[in-house]
CSV table of N, CA and C in Angstrom, one decimal:
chain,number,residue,atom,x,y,z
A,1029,UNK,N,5.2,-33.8,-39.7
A,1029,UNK,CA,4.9,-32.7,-38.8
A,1029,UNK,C,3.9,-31.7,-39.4
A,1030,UNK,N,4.1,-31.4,-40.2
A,1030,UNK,CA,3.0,-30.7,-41.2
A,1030,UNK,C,1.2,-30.8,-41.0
A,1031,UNK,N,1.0,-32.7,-41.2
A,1031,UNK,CA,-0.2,-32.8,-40.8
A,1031,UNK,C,-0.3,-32.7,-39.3
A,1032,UNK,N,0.2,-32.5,-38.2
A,1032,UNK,CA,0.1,-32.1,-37.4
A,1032,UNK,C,-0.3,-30.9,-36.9
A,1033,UNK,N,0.4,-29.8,-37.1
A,1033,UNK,CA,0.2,-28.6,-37.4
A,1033,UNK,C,-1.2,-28.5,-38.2
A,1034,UNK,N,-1.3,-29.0,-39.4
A,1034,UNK,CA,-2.5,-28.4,-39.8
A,1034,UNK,C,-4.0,-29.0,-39.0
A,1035,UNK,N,-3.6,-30.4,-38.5
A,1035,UNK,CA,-5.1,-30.9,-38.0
A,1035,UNK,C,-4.8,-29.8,-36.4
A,1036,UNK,N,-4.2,-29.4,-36.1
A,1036,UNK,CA,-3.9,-28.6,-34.5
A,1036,UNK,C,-4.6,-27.4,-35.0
A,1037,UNK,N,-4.1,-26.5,-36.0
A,1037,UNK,CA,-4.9,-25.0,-36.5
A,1037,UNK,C,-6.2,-25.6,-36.6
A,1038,UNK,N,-7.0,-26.8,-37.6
A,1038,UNK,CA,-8.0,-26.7,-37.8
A,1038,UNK,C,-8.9,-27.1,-36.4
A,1039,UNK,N,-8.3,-27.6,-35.3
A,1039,UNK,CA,-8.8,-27.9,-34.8
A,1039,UNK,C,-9.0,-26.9,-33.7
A,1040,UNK,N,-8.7,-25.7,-33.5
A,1040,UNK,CA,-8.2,-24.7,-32.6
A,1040,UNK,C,-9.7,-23.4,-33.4
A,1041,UNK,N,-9.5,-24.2,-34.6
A,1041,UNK,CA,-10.6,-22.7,-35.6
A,1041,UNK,C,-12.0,-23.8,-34.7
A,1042,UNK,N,-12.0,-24.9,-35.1
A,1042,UNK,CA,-13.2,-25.7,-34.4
A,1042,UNK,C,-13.9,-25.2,-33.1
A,1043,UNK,N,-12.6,-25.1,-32.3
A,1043,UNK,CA,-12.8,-24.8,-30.8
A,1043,UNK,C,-13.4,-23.8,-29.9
A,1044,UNK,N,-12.8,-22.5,-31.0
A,1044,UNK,CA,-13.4,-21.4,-31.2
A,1044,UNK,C,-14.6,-21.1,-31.4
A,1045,UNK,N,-15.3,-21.8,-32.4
A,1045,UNK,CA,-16.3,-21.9,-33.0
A,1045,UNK,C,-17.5,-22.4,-31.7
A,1046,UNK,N,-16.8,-23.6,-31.6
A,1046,UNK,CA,-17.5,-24.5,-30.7
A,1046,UNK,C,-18.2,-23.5,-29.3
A,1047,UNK,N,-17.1,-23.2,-28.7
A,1047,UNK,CA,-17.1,-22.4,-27.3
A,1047,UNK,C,-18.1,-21.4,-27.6
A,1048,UNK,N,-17.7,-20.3,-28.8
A,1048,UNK,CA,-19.0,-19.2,-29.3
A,1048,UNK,C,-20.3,-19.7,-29.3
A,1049,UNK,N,-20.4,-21.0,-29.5
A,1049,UNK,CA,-21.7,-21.3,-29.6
A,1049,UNK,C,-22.2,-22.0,-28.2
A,1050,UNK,N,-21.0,-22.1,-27.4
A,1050,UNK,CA,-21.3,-22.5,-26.0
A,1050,UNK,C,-21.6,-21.4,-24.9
A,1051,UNK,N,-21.3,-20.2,-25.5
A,1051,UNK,CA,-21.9,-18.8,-24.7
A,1051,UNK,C,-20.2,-18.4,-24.5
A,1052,UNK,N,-19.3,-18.7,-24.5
A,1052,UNK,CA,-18.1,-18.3,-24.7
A,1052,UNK,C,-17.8,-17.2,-25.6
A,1053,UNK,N,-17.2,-16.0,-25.1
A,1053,UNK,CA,-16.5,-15.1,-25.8
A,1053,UNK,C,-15.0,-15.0,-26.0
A,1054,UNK,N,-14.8,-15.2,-27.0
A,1054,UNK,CA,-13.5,-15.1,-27.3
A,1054,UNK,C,-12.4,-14.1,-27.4
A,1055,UNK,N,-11.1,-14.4,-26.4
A,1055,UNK,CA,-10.4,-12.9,-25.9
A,1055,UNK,C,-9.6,-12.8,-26.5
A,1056,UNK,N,-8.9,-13.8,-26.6
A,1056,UNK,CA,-7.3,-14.6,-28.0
A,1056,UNK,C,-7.3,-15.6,-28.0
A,1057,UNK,N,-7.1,-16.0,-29.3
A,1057,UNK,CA,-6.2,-17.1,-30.0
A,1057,UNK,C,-5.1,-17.5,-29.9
A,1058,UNK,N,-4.0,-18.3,-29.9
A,1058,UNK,CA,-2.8,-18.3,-29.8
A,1058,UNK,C,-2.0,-17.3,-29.3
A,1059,UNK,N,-2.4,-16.8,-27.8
A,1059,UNK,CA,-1.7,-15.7,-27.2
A,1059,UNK,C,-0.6,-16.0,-26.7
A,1060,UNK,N,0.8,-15.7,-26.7
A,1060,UNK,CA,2.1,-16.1,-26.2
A,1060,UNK,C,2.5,-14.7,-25.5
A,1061,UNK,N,3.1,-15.5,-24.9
A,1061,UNK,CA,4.4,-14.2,-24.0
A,1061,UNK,C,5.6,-15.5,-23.6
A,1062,UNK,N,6.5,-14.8,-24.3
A,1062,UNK,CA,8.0,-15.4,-24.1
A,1062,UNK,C,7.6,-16.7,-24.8
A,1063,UNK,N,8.2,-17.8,-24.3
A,1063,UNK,CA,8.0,-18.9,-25.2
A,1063,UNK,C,6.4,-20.0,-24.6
A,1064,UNK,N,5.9,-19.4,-24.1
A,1064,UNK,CA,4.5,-19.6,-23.4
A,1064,UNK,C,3.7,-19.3,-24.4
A,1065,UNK,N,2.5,-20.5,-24.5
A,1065,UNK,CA,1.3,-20.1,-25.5
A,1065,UNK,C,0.0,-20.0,-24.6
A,1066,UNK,N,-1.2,-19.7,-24.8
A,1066,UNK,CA,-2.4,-20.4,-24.6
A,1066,UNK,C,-3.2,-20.2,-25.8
A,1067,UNK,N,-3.5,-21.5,-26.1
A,1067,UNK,CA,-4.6,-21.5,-27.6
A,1067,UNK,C,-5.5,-20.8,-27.6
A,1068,UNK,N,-6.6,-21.1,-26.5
A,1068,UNK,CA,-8.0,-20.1,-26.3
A,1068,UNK,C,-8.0,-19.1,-24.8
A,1069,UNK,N,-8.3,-18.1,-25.2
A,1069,UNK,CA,-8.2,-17.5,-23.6
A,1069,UNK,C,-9.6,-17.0,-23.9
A,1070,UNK,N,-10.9,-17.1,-22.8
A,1070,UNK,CA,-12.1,-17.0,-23.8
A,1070,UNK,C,-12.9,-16.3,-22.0
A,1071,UNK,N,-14.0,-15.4,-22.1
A,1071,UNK,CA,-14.9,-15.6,-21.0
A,1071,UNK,C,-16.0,-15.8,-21.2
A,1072,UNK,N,-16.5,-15.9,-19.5
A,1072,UNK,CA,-18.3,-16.7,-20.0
A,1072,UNK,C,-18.5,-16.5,-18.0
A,1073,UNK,N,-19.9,-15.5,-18.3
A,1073,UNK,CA,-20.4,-15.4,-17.0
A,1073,UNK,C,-19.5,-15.0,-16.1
A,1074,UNK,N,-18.7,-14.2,-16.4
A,1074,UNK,CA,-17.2,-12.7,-15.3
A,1074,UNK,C,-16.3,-13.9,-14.9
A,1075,UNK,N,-15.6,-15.1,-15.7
A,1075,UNK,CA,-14.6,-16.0,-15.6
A,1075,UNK,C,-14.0,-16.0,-16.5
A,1076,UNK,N,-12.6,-15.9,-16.2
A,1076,UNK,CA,-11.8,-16.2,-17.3
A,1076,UNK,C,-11.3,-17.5,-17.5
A,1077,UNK,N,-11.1,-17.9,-18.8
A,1077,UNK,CA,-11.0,-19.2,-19.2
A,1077,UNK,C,-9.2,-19.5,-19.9
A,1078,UNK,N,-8.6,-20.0,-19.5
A,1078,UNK,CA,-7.5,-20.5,-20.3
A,1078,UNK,C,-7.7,-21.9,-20.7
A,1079,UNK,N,-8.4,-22.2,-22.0
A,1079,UNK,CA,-7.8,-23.2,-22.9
A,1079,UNK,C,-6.8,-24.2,-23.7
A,1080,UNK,N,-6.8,-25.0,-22.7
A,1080,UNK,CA,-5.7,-25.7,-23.8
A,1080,UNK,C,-6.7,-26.9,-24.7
A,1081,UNK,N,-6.3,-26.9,-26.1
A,1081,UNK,CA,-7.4,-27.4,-27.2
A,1081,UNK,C,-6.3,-28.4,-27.8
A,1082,UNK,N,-7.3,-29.7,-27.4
A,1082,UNK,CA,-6.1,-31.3,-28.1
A,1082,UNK,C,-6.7,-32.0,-29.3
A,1083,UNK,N,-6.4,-32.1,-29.9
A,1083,UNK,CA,-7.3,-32.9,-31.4
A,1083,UNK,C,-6.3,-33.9,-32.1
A,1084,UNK,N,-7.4,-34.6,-32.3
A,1084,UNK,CA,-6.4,-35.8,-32.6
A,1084,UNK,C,-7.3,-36.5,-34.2
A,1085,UNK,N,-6.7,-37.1,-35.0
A,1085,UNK,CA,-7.3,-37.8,-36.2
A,1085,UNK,C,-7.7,-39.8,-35.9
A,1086,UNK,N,-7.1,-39.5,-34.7
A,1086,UNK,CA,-7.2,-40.8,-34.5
A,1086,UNK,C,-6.5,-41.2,-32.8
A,1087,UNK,N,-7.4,-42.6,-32.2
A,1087,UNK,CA,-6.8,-42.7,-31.3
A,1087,UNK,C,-5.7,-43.7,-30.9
A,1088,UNK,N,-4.7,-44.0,-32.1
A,1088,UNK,CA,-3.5,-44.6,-32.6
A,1088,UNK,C,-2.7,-44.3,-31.3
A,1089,UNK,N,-2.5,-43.0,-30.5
A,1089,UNK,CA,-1.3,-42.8,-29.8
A,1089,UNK,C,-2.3,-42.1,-28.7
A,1090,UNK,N,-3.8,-43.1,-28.2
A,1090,UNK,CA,-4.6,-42.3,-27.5
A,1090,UNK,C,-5.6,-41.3,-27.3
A,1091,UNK,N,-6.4,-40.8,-26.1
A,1091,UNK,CA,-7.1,-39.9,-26.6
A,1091,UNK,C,-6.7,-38.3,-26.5
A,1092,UNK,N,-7.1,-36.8,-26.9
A,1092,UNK,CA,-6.8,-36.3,-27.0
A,1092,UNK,C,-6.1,-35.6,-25.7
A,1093,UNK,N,-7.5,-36.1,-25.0
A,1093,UNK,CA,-7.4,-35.5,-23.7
A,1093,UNK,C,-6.5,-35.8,-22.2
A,1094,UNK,N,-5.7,-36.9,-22.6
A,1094,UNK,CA,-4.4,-38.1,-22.5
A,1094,UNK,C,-2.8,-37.4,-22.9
A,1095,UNK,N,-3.0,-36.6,-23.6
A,1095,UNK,CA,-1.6,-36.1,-24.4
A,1095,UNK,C,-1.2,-34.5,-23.5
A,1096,UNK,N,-1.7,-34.1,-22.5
A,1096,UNK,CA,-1.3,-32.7,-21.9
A,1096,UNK,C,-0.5,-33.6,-20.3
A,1097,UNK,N,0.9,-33.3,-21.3
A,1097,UNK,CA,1.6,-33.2,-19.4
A,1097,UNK,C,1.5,-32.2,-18.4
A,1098,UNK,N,2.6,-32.3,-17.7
A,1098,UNK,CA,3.2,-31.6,-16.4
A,1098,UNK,C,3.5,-30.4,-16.9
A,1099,UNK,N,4.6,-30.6,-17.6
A,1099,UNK,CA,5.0,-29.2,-18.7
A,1099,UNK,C,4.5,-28.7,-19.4
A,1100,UNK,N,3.1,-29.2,-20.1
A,1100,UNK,CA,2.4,-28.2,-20.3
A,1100,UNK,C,1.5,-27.3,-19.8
A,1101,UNK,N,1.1,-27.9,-18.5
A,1101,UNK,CA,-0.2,-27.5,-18.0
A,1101,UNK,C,0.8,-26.7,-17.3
A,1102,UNK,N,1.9,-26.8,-16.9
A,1102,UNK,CA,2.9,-25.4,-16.3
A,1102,UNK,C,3.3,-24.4,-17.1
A,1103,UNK,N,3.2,-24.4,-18.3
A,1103,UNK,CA,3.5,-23.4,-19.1
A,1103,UNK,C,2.5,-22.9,-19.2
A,1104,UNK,N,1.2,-23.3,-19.2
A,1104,UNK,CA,0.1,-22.7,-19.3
A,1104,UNK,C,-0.1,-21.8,-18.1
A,1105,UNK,N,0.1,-22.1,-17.5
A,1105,UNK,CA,-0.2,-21.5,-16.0
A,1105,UNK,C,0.8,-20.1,-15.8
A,1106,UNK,N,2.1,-20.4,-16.2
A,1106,UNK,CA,2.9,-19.1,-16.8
A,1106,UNK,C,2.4,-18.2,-17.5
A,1107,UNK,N,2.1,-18.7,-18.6
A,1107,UNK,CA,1.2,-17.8,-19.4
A,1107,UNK,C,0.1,-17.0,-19.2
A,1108,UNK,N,-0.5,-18.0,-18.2
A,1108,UNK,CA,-2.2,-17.2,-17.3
A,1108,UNK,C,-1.5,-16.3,-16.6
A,1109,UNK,N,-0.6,-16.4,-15.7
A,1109,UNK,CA,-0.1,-15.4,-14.6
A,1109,UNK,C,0.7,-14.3,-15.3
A,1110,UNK,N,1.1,-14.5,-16.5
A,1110,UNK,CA,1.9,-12.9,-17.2
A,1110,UNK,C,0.1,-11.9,-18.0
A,1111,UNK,N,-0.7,-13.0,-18.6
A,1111,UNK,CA,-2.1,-12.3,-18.8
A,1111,UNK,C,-2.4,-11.6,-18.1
A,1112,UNK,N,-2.5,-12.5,-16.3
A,1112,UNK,CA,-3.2,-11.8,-15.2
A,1112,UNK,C,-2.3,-10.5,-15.1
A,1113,UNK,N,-1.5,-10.0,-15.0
A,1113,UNK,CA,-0.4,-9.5,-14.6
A,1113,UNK,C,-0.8,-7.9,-15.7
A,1114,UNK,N,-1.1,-8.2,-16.6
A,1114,UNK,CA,-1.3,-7.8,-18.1
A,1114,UNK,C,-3.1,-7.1,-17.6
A,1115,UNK,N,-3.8,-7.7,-17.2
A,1115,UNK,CA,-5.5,-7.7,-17.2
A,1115,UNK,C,-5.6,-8.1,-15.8
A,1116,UNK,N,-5.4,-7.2,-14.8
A,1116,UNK,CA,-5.5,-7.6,-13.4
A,1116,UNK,C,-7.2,-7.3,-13.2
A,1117,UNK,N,-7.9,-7.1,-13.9
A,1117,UNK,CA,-9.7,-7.4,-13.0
A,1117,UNK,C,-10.1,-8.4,-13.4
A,1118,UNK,N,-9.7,-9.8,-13.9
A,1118,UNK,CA,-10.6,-10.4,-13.5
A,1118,UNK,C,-10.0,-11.0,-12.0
A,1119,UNK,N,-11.3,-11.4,-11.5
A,1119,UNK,CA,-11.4,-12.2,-10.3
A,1119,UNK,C,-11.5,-13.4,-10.0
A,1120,UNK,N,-12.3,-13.9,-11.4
A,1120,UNK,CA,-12.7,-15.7,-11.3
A,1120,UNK,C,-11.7,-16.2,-13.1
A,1121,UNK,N,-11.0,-17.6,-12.4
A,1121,UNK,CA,-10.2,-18.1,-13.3
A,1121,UNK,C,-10.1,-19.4,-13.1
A,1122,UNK,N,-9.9,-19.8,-14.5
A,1122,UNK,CA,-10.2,-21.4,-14.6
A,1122,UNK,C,-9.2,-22.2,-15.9
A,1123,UNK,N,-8.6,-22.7,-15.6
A,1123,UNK,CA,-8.1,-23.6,-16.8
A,1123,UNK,C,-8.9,-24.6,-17.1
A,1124,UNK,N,-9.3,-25.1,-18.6
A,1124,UNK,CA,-10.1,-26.1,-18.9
A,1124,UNK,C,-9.4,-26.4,-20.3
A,1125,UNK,N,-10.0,-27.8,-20.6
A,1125,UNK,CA,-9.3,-28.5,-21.9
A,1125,UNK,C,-10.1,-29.0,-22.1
A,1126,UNK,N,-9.9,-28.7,-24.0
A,1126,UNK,CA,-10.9,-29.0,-24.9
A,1126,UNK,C,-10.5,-30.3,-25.8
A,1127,UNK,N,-10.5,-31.6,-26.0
A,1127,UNK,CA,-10.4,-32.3,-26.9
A,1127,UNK,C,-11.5,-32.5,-27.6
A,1128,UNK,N,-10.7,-32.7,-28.7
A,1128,UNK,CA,-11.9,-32.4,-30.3
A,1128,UNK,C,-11.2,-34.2,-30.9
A,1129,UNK,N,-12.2,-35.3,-31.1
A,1129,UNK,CA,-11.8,-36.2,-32.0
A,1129,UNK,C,-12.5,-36.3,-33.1
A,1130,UNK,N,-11.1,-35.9,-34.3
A,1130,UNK,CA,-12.0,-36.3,-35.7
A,1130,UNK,C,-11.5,-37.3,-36.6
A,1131,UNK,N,-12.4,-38.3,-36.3
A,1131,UNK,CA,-11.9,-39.4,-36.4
A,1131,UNK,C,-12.7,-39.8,-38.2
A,1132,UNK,N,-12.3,-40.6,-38.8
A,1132,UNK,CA,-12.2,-40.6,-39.8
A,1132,UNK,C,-14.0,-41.3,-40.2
A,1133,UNK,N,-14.8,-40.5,-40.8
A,1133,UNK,CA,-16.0,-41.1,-41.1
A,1133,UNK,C,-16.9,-41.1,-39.8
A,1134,UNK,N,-16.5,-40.1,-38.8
A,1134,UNK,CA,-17.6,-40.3,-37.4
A,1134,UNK,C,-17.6,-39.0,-37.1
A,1135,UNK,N,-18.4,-38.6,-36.7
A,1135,UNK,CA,-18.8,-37.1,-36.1
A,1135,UNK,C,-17.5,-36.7,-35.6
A,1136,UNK,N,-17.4,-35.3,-35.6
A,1136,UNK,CA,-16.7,-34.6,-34.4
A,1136,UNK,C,-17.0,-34.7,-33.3
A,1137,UNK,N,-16.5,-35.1,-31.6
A,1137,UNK,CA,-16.7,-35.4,-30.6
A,1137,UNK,C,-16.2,-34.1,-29.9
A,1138,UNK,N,-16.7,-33.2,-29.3
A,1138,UNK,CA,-16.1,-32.4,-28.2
A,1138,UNK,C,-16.1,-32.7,-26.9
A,1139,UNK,N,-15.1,-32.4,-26.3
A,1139,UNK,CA,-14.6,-33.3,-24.9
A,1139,UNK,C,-14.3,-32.2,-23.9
A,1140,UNK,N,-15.1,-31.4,-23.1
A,1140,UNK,CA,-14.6,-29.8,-22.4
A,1140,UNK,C,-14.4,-30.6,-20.8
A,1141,UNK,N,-13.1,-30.5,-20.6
A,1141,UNK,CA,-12.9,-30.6,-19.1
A,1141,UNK,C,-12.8,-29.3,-18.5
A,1142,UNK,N,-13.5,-28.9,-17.7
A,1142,UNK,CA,-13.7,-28.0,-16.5
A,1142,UNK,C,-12.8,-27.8,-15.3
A,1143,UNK,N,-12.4,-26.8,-15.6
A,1143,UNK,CA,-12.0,-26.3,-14.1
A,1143,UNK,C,-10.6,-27.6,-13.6
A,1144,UNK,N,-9.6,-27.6,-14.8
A,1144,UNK,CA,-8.5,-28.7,-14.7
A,1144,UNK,C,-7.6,-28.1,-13.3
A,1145,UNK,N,-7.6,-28.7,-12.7
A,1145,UNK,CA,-6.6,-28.8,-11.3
A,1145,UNK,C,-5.0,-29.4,-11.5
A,1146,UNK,N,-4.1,-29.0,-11.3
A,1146,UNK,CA,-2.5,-29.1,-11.2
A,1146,UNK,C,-1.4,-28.8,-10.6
């Protein structure tokens, strides 16, 4: 479990990274309320972005972007609506998912799905 955790943080500092350099500003990192997270909450051009960021070392059990259920993309959605609730101006909002594969001896791959529907 451990390497888990640690390839998920490193790959969450990546994501970060990545987005800043995609014109993304970053609002929080691992923002929770109650037992709800969202990894990246980030804006770009008066939209708010909730992030959910999947990385994987390998595609043994699939791709990254393969591993977000029902229940998560609901808890995420919890999470946006106690934010919203929290920071009622923005107006434009979007969930999107970031898979990062770092696969052993091959580039880092970033994988940004837009505007995820559920």
């Amino acid at each position: 479990m451990h390497n888990n955790k640690a390839t998920g943080n490193k790959g969450e500092q990546m994501a970060a990274a990545w987005l800043q350099q995609s014109g993304y500003t970053i609002k929080e990192t691992n923002w929770r309320y109650s037992h709800w997270e969202v990894d990246i909450i980030a804006s770009k051009e008066n939209r708010l972005h909730f992030i959910e960021i999947k990385t994987r070392t390998s595609d043994k059990f699939g791709k990254p972007e393969e591993s977000i259920g029902k229940k998560k993309m609901q808890n995420l959605r919890n999470a946006a609506e106690q934010y919203l609730y929290l920071y009622p101006h923005w107006k434009y909002v979007q969930f999107d998912m970031l898979a990062i594969s770092m696969y052993y001896e091959k580039p880092v791959e970033y994988f940004l799905i837009e505007d995820v529907y559920f």
